[in-house]
mmCIF file of C-alpha atoms and ligand atoms in Angstrom:
data_model
loop_
_atom_site.group_PDB
_atom_site.id
_atom_site.type_symbol
_atom_site.label_atom_id
_atom_site.label_comp_id
_atom_site.label_asym_id
_atom_site.label_seq_id
_atom_site.Cartn_x
_atom_site.Cartn_y
_atom_site.Cartn_z
ATOM 1 C CA MET A 10 5.415 5.610 8.680
ATOM 2 C CA ARG A 11 4.212 6.877 5.340
ATOM 3 C CA PRO A 12 1.713 9.754 5.493
ATOM 4 C CA ILE A 13 -1.775 8.659 4.389
ATOM 5 C CA ILE A 14 -2.710 10.405 1.141
ATOM 6 C CA GLY A 15 -6.419 10.239 0.347
ATOM 7 C CA ILE A 16 -7.216 10.341 -3.366
ATOM 8 C CA ALA A 17 -10.808 11.380 -4.061
ATOM 9 C CA GLY A 18 -12.424 8.605 -6.094
ATOM 10 C CA ASP A 19 -14.131 8.898 -9.441
ATOM 11 C CA ALA A 20 -16.767 6.443 -10.763
ATOM 12 C CA LEU A 21 -16.750 4.597 -14.084
ATOM 13 C CA THR A 22 -19.291 6.126 -16.439
ATOM 14 C CA GLN A 23 -18.984 3.437 -19.125
ATOM 15 C CA PRO A 24 -21.270 0.417 -18.770
ATOM 16 C CA SER A 25 -19.439 -2.702 -17.621
ATOM 17 C CA ALA A 26 -20.008 -6.313 -18.719
ATOM 18 C CA LYS A 27 -20.062 -7.198 -15.035
ATOM 19 C CA ILE A 28 -22.860 -5.546 -13.097
ATOM 20 C CA ASP A 29 -20.609 -5.149 -10.034
ATOM 21 C CA LEU A 30 -18.248 -2.945 -12.008
ATOM 22 C CA ASN A 31 -20.904 -0.506 -13.194
ATOM 23 C CA GLN A 32 -19.906 2.871 -11.759
ATOM 24 C CA ALA A 33 -16.987 1.231 -9.951
ATOM 25 C CA ASP A 34 -15.012 3.588 -7.719
ATOM 26 C CA TYR A 35 -11.481 4.203 -8.948
ATOM 27 C CA VAL A 36 -8.507 6.563 -9.045
ATOM 28 C CA PRO A 37 -5.986 7.015 -11.882
ATOM 29 C CA ARG A 38 -3.183 4.450 -11.596
ATOM 30 C CA ALA A 39 -0.472 7.035 -12.373
ATOM 31 C CA ILE A 40 -1.498 9.076 -9.302
ATOM 32 C CA LYS A 41 -1.315 5.992 -7.086
ATOM 33 C CA GLN A 42 2.149 5.262 -8.517
ATOM 34 C CA ALA A 43 3.348 8.833 -7.980
ATOM 35 C CA VAL A 44 2.196 8.837 -4.341
ATOM 36 C CA LEU A 45 3.977 5.542 -3.676
ATOM 37 C CA LYS A 46 7.089 6.791 -5.446
ATOM 38 C CA VAL A 47 7.431 9.898 -3.251
ATOM 39 C CA GLY A 48 6.822 8.028 0.009
ATOM 40 C CA GLY A 49 3.076 8.378 0.633
ATOM 41 C CA LEU A 50 0.459 5.732 1.391
ATOM 42 C CA PRO A 51 -2.318 6.115 -1.197
ATOM 43 C CA VAL A 52 -5.924 5.351 -0.255
ATOM 44 C CA ILE A 53 -9.021 5.706 -2.436
ATOM 45 C CA LEU A 54 -11.817 7.822 -1.005
ATOM 46 C CA PRO A 55 -15.085 6.718 -2.665
ATOM 47 C CA PHE A 56 -17.988 9.197 -2.627
ATOM 48 C CA SER A 57 -21.294 8.265 -1.053
ATOM 49 C CA ASP A 58 -24.243 7.612 -3.362
ATOM 50 C CA ASP A 59 -26.483 8.505 -0.431
ATOM 51 C CA LEU A 60 -26.255 12.302 -0.283
ATOM 52 C CA GLN A 61 -27.490 12.268 3.317
ATOM 53 C CA LEU A 62 -24.217 10.581 4.342
ATOM 54 C CA THR A 63 -21.873 12.749 2.251
ATOM 55 C CA GLU A 64 -20.805 15.261 4.908
ATOM 56 C CA GLU A 65 -20.442 12.735 7.718
ATOM 57 C CA ILE A 66 -18.268 10.481 5.552
ATOM 58 C CA ALA A 67 -16.176 13.346 4.196
ATOM 59 C CA GLU A 68 -15.523 14.691 7.694
ATOM 60 C CA GLN A 69 -14.467 11.329 9.073
ATOM 61 C CA LEU A 70 -12.180 10.696 6.101
ATOM 62 C CA ALA A 71 -10.635 14.159 6.513
ATOM 63 C CA ASP A 72 -9.803 13.234 10.127
ATOM 64 C CA THR A 73 -8.207 9.980 8.976
ATOM 65 C CA ILE A 74 -5.895 11.142 6.161
ATOM 66 C CA ASP A 75 -2.790 13.350 6.293
ATOM 67 C CA GLY A 76 -3.166 14.948 2.850
ATOM 68 C CA LEU A 77 -5.668 15.050 -0.023
ATOM 69 C CA ILE A 78 -5.324 14.704 -3.796
ATOM 70 C CA LEU A 79 -8.219 15.848 -5.968
ATOM 71 C CA PRO A 80 -7.712 14.148 -9.365
ATOM 72 C CA GLY A 81 -9.064 14.864 -12.819
ATOM 73 C CA GLY A 82 -12.526 13.605 -13.698
ATOM 74 C CA PRO A 83 -15.920 14.683 -14.987
ATOM 75 C CA ASP A 84 -17.115 18.280 -15.403
ATOM 76 C CA VAL A 85 -18.326 20.011 -12.248
ATOM 77 C CA ALA A 86 -22.128 20.231 -12.175
ATOM 78 C CA PRO A 87 -23.032 23.908 -12.791
ATOM 79 C CA ILE A 88 -25.769 23.700 -10.144
ATOM 80 C CA VAL A 89 -22.944 23.727 -7.562
ATOM 81 C CA TYR A 90 -22.102 27.297 -8.665
ATOM 82 C CA HIS A 91 -25.722 28.226 -9.355
ATOM 83 C CA GLU A 92 -25.786 28.071 -13.159
ATOM 84 C CA GLU A 93 -27.856 26.176 -15.701
ATOM 85 C CA PRO A 94 -25.910 23.786 -17.995
ATOM 86 C CA ILE A 95 -24.920 25.098 -21.422
ATOM 87 C CA PRO A 96 -25.194 22.645 -24.363
ATOM 88 C CA GLN A 97 -21.397 22.055 -24.411
ATOM 89 C CA LEU A 98 -21.253 20.776 -20.816
ATOM 90 C CA GLY A 99 -19.871 17.232 -20.489
ATOM 91 C CA ALA A 100 -20.981 14.456 -18.120
ATOM 92 C CA VAL A 101 -21.292 15.406 -14.449
ATOM 93 C CA ILE A 102 -21.607 13.378 -11.220
ATOM 94 C CA TYR A 103 -23.361 15.536 -8.627
ATOM 95 C CA ALA A 104 -22.682 13.151 -5.709
ATOM 96 C CA GLU A 105 -18.942 13.392 -6.440
ATOM 97 C CA ASP A 106 -19.080 17.197 -6.475
ATOM 98 C CA LEU A 107 -20.850 17.347 -3.115
ATOM 99 C CA PHE A 108 -18.438 14.836 -1.588
ATOM 100 C CA GLU A 109 -15.325 16.651 -2.779
ATOM 101 C CA THR A 110 -16.761 20.002 -1.665
ATOM 102 C CA ALA A 111 -17.302 18.577 1.836
ATOM 103 C CA LEU A 112 -13.828 16.981 1.830
ATOM 104 C CA ILE A 113 -12.119 20.239 0.831
ATOM 105 C CA LYS A 114 -13.840 22.180 3.616
ATOM 106 C CA ALA A 115 -13.080 19.521 6.246
ATOM 107 C CA ILE A 116 -9.436 19.120 5.208
ATOM 108 C CA LEU A 117 -8.774 22.871 5.310
ATOM 109 C CA GLN A 118 -10.532 23.098 8.666
ATOM 110 C CA ASN A 119 -8.105 20.417 9.900
ATOM 111 C CA LYS A 120 -5.171 22.420 8.454
ATOM 112 C CA LYS A 121 -4.060 19.558 6.189
ATOM 113 C CA PRO A 122 -2.663 20.011 2.653
ATOM 114 C CA ILE A 123 -4.474 19.653 -0.690
ATOM 115 C CA PHE A 124 -2.996 18.990 -4.111
ATOM 116 C CA ALA A 125 -5.564 19.467 -6.891
ATOM 117 C CA ILE A 126 -5.259 18.287 -10.506
ATOM 118 C CA CYS A 127 -7.376 19.366 -13.532
ATOM 119 C CA ARG A 128 -10.996 18.842 -12.428
ATOM 120 C CA GLY A 129 -9.544 19.050 -8.905
ATOM 121 C CA ILE A 130 -8.508 22.707 -9.284
ATOM 122 C CA GLN A 131 -11.985 23.435 -10.654
ATOM 123 C CA ILE A 132 -13.968 21.797 -7.824
ATOM 124 C CA LEU A 133 -11.527 23.397 -5.357
ATOM 125 C CA ASN A 134 -12.298 26.847 -6.761
ATOM 126 C CA VAL A 135 -16.044 26.182 -6.723
ATOM 127 C CA ALA A 136 -16.000 24.745 -3.182
ATOM 128 C CA LEU A 137 -14.252 27.917 -1.971
ATOM 129 C CA GLY A 138 -16.744 30.269 -3.653
ATOM 130 C CA GLY A 139 -15.566 30.710 -7.264
ATOM 131 C CA ASN A 140 -17.066 29.562 -10.545
ATOM 132 C CA LEU A 141 -16.038 28.090 -13.921
ATOM 133 C CA TYR A 142 -16.178 28.464 -17.655
ATOM 134 C CA GLN A 143 -18.440 25.533 -18.522
ATOM 135 C CA ASP A 144 -16.733 25.370 -21.913
ATOM 136 C CA LEU A 145 -13.732 27.490 -22.916
ATOM 137 C CA ALA A 146 -14.425 27.202 -26.651
ATOM 138 C CA VAL A 147 -17.772 29.018 -26.437
ATOM 139 C CA GLN A 148 -17.394 31.081 -23.248
ATOM 140 C CA TYR A 149 -13.783 32.335 -23.258
ATOM 141 C CA PRO A 150 -13.357 34.937 -26.015
ATOM 142 C CA ASP A 151 -9.535 35.125 -25.719
ATOM 143 C CA LEU A 152 -8.996 31.414 -26.323
ATOM 144 C CA LYS A 153 -5.953 31.149 -28.604
ATOM 145 C CA ILE A 154 -4.238 27.870 -27.807
ATOM 146 C CA GLN A 155 -5.259 24.225 -27.616
ATOM 147 C CA HIS A 156 -6.321 23.239 -24.095
ATOM 148 C CA LYS A 157 -8.133 20.049 -25.068
ATOM 149 C CA GLN A 158 -5.152 18.382 -26.670
ATOM 150 C CA GLN A 159 -5.513 15.976 -29.562
ATOM 151 C CA SER A 160 -2.215 14.260 -28.712
ATOM 152 C CA PHE A 161 -1.682 11.421 -26.243
ATOM 153 C CA GLY A 162 -2.321 12.577 -22.691
ATOM 154 C CA ASN A 163 1.297 12.271 -21.580
ATOM 155 C CA TYR A 164 2.549 14.730 -24.258
ATOM 156 C CA PRO A 165 3.236 18.248 -23.046
ATOM 157 C CA ILE A 166 1.448 20.652 -25.406
ATOM 158 C CA HIS A 167 1.534 24.240 -24.068
ATOM 159 C CA HIS A 168 3.627 26.398 -21.761
ATOM 160 C CA VAL A 169 2.570 28.033 -18.516
ATOM 161 C CA LYS A 170 4.113 31.152 -17.027
ATOM 162 C CA ILE A 171 4.623 30.839 -13.281
ATOM 163 C CA ASP A 172 4.546 33.662 -10.707
ATOM 164 C CA PRO A 173 8.165 33.807 -9.444
ATOM 165 C CA ASP A 174 6.859 34.577 -5.951
ATOM 166 C CA SER A 175 5.033 31.272 -5.437
ATOM 167 C CA GLN A 176 5.486 27.765 -4.051
ATOM 168 C CA LEU A 177 5.028 26.481 -7.588
ATOM 169 C CA ALA A 178 8.014 28.515 -8.851
ATOM 170 C CA GLU A 179 10.153 26.995 -6.089
ATOM 171 C CA LEU A 180 9.198 23.564 -7.418
ATOM 172 C CA LEU A 181 9.220 24.129 -11.199
ATOM 173 C CA GLY A 182 10.898 27.456 -11.943
ATOM 174 C CA LYS A 183 9.421 30.351 -13.960
ATOM 175 C CA THR A 184 7.877 28.326 -16.781
ATOM 176 C CA ALA A 185 6.723 24.774 -17.403
ATOM 177 C CA PHE A 186 5.768 22.802 -20.507
ATOM 178 C CA VAL A 187 2.619 20.862 -19.639
ATOM 179 C CA ASN A 188 -0.120 18.661 -21.038
ATOM 180 C CA SER A 189 -3.658 20.036 -21.303
ATOM 181 C CA ARG A 190 -6.815 17.918 -21.227
ATOM 182 C CA HIS A 191 -9.501 20.329 -20.144
ATOM 183 C CA HIS A 192 -12.361 22.233 -21.760
ATOM 184 C CA GLN A 193 -13.396 23.952 -18.522
ATOM 185 C CA ALA A 194 -11.341 26.390 -16.424
ATOM 186 C CA ILE A 195 -11.580 28.813 -13.513
ATOM 187 C CA LYS A 196 -13.602 31.951 -14.334
ATOM 188 C CA MET A 197 -14.234 33.905 -11.122
ATOM 189 C CA LEU A 198 -11.480 33.061 -8.648
ATOM 190 C CA ALA A 199 -12.416 32.058 -5.068
ATOM 191 C CA PRO A 200 -11.441 34.858 -2.625
ATOM 192 C CA VAL A 201 -9.000 32.677 -0.656
ATOM 193 C CA LEU A 202 -7.059 31.636 -3.791
ATOM 194 C CA LYS A 203 -4.386 33.411 -5.830
ATOM 195 C CA VAL A 204 -3.390 32.678 -9.423
ATOM 196 C CA VAL A 205 0.215 31.461 -9.712
ATOM 197 C CA ALA A 206 0.340 30.286 -13.348
ATOM 198 C CA LYS A 207 -1.362 31.117 -16.639
ATOM 199 C CA SER A 208 -1.151 29.904 -20.223
ATOM 200 C CA ALA A 209 -0.228 32.318 -23.044
ATOM 201 C CA ASP A 210 -3.913 33.102 -23.675
ATOM 202 C CA GLY A 211 -4.563 33.939 -20.027
ATOM 203 C CA VAL A 212 -6.324 30.757 -18.858
ATOM 204 C CA ILE A 213 -5.708 30.087 -15.153
ATOM 205 C CA GLU A 214 -3.391 27.074 -14.922
ATOM 206 C CA ALA A 215 -2.391 27.001 -11.224
ATOM 207 C CA VAL A 216 -3.544 28.396 -7.862
ATOM 208 C CA GLU A 217 -2.358 28.538 -4.273
ATOM 209 C CA SER A 218 -3.864 29.838 -1.018
ATOM 210 C CA ARG A 219 -3.448 33.492 -0.008
ATOM 211 C CA GLN A 220 -3.439 32.449 3.665
ATOM 212 C CA ASN A 221 -1.001 29.545 4.044
ATOM 213 C CA ASP A 222 0.900 26.835 2.158
ATOM 214 C CA LEU A 223 -1.878 24.231 2.328
ATOM 215 C CA ILE A 224 -3.191 24.517 -1.249
ATOM 216 C CA LEU A 225 -1.616 23.820 -4.619
ATOM 217 C CA GLY A 226 -3.790 23.269 -7.677
ATOM 218 C CA VAL A 227 -2.738 22.763 -11.296
ATOM 219 C CA GLN A 228 -4.881 22.566 -14.425
ATOM 220 C CA TRP A 229 -2.580 20.037 -16.139
ATOM 221 C CA HIS A 230 -1.923 16.345 -15.397
ATOM 222 C CA PRO A 231 1.502 15.948 -13.690
ATOM 223 C CA GLU A 232 0.735 12.262 -13.035
ATOM 224 C CA ASN A 233 1.160 11.654 -16.776
ATOM 225 C CA LEU A 234 4.285 13.823 -17.137
ATOM 226 C CA TRP A 235 6.658 12.765 -14.331
ATOM 227 C CA GLN A 236 7.702 9.548 -16.063
ATOM 228 C CA ASP A 237 9.401 11.636 -18.802
ATOM 229 C CA ASP A 238 9.833 14.885 -16.851
ATOM 230 C CA PRO A 239 10.917 14.105 -13.259
ATOM 231 C CA THR A 240 10.504 17.759 -12.203
ATOM 232 C CA GLN A 241 6.715 17.162 -12.216
ATOM 233 C CA LEU A 242 7.127 14.548 -9.483
ATOM 234 C CA ARG A 243 8.130 17.416 -7.153
ATOM 235 C CA LEU A 244 4.464 18.449 -7.000
ATOM 236 C CA PHE A 245 3.600 15.115 -5.368
ATOM 237 C CA ALA A 246 6.702 15.190 -3.139
ATOM 238 C CA ASP A 247 5.655 18.665 -1.967
ATOM 239 C CA LEU A 248 2.302 17.281 -0.760
ATOM 240 C CA ILE A 249 4.064 14.498 1.164
ATOM 241 C CA ARG A 250 6.404 17.005 2.813
ATOM 242 C CA LYS A 251 3.445 19.134 3.940
ATOM 243 C CA ALA A 252 1.438 16.088 5.038
ATOM 244 C CA GLU A 253 4.324 15.061 7.287
ATOM 245 C CA LYS A 254 4.630 18.577 8.705
ATOM 246 C CA HIS A 255 0.962 19.164 9.516
HETATM 247 MN MN1 MN B 5 -4.338 24.148 -20.446
#
């Protein structure tokens, strides 16, 4: 039996010619393919538009799945970490933030593993008590390299330095060459998390839990790298291994 890997759903923000597809729930195809490739059973977890149902639905889904992937997506709404939006903030979907926050708490309560990607590492940090740079370009004075890459999304663009004493180093080694499609990043780290990779200008690029092996979050997009760089597929295989164990 394949472990069931829930992938938190995003919603289309572009208008659709068909009314039924407006704000359609979806997950990135490359994540679905990666999960299938490493032996998992991918399922899409759509958020509830009715905020009253968010927690109930998240808790039941957390009981049902064996592991959780938090994909990339829209900016996290600053209200979730008690800030007003700066002018450079991108589009946000509050219902998605609340859903993923509830999912993260329920999954960790159930002692099941999480793998977070890009926006995923950001909502993970916020859900666990941290906050974010709403926009690196105007809020991070040490910004020296390109994090919002101009190249195609599957091109690696900058290096990350990995803490040798981490799960991530066991998977990727001491450095990795990764893509970068973010303008937000972790600012104040959640107490339960530890930083395990940074870019050359000090932006947080990966986190794990201080308490157990249940959390891995990366700021890049491994789902668009593994086709050319198979080492990145190990991040998905690691989630499957943990999902089978827990
Ligand atoms: Mn980056």
